[in-house]
Amino acid sequence: MILESITVTNFRNYNSASISLSKSVNVFLGENAQGKTNLLEAIYVLAMAKSHRTSNDKELIKWDENYAKIEGRLKKKNGAVPLELTISKKGKKARVNHLEQKKLSQYVGACNVVMFAPEDLNLVKGSPSHRRRFIDMEMGQIQPVYMHVLNQYQKVLQQRNALLKDLARKKTKDSAMLDILTEQMIDLAAEVVIRRFRFIHLLKEWAFSIHSSITRGLETLNIEYQSSAADVLEDMDLSKIKVVYENTFERMKEKEIDRGVSLFGPHRDDLKFFVNDRDVQTFGSQGQQRTTALSLKLAEIELINSEVGEYPLLLLDDVLSELDDYRQTHLLHTFKEKVQTFVTTTNIDGIDHEMIQQAASFNVNQGQ
Ligand code: ATP
Ligand code: MG
């Protein structure tokens, strides 16, 4: 898919800006704090209805304004898809083909994006919540039904946590309500986890071959999904997973009431990455960790293409200069012609020359 043009109004430090984009590489060039990342963020928000760097939508609205608007003309295999997202203090409104979408979960997925930014090192080095967010955001854009199930799970989880906290405070263990919520949680947890297993299974195959290619065959990357209920395993079917959860919750009931919180389920699961069979979070060098994060993002591009039938847009924020020449060339040339790419940089010297010559380049200066 190709984003042919984008218009932003009252978005971050932009009053109003409208640009026509190249279908290959677009470079946003400018000094610090001019609005380069803001533009990539606008593209990301147009696709995901959420920012990659804040969960507070109001921050996206230009100071002292009441709303922000992003409009984009997306071209897909089946034709043009105009997209429009308005963010106001009351919430968000999304339109596809000028038609308002009742649910944002229906809107997300019309445009697919993959963003790679310096913070993505957290995917490897950071806390498990970064990895869960990665899984959820990526699956959400290819499987709207996943988002729906996950939202339901989170609602039940909140209720169950509130109840457990209450039981812990009262020091009582008798609760019919807890049994009901546990049963609901098990059903939803199993639905979430079985989808995550499938996603990771596919992602892992792409990541393995990409990682091996960027490291010239020197490194193997393996990914493992680690369930907080240790006996929930990848090769189980839905009913088996439910049985295992039932046993875990039964066995750990007292501990959960004691602690006043739900200790098992997808909200506590994690991913582990192994380079040459060693845990890269613990033993990997900075470069190995960065390459692992890069391999994951590139794997996602291929996965989206294989699931959706079109390549996503690739957003690279300040990352090219951090990659060595070989990785940079690999990145830019693998997807040349296939993937529309958006790059921000303060200096073009650090970027592959051939690429710069073919790119459309935009000078970004104080929100213009
Ligand atoms: P760097 O090279 O340092 O990454 P950048 O060009 O990517 O810089 P941006 O992150 O796009 O910079 O931010 C540009 C400016 O936008 C910042 O100075 C910031 O203060 C400003 N800004 C952020 N949010 C808003 C907002 N809601 N309203 C107005 N200005 C904002
Ligand atoms: Mg920036």
Short mmCIF file of C-alpha atoms in Angstrom, two decimals, residues 13 50 67 88 94 101 105 112 137 167 189 205 302:
data_model
loop_
_atom_site.label_atom_id
_atom_site.label_comp_id
_atom_site.label_asym_id
_atom_site.label_seq_id
_atom_site.Cartn_x
_atom_site.Cartn_y
_atom_site.Cartn_z
CA ASN A 13 3.64 21.62 16.25
CA LYS A 50 -3.08 5.58 18.55
CA TYR A 67 -8.89 19.33 17.83
CA SER A 88 -10.75 16.16 20.02
CA ALA A 94 -12.44 7.93 12.10
CA GLN A 101 -16.55 4.01 11.51
CA SER A 105 -11.19 -1.51 15.99
CA ASN A 112 -0.81 -1.01 7.96
CA MET A 137 -0.45 -3.69 18.54
CA LEU A 167 -11.03 -10.41 49.26
CA ALA A 189 -7.31 -16.07 28.20
CA GLU A 205 10.08 -18.07 11.02
CA GLU A 302 6.80 -9.79 5.79
#
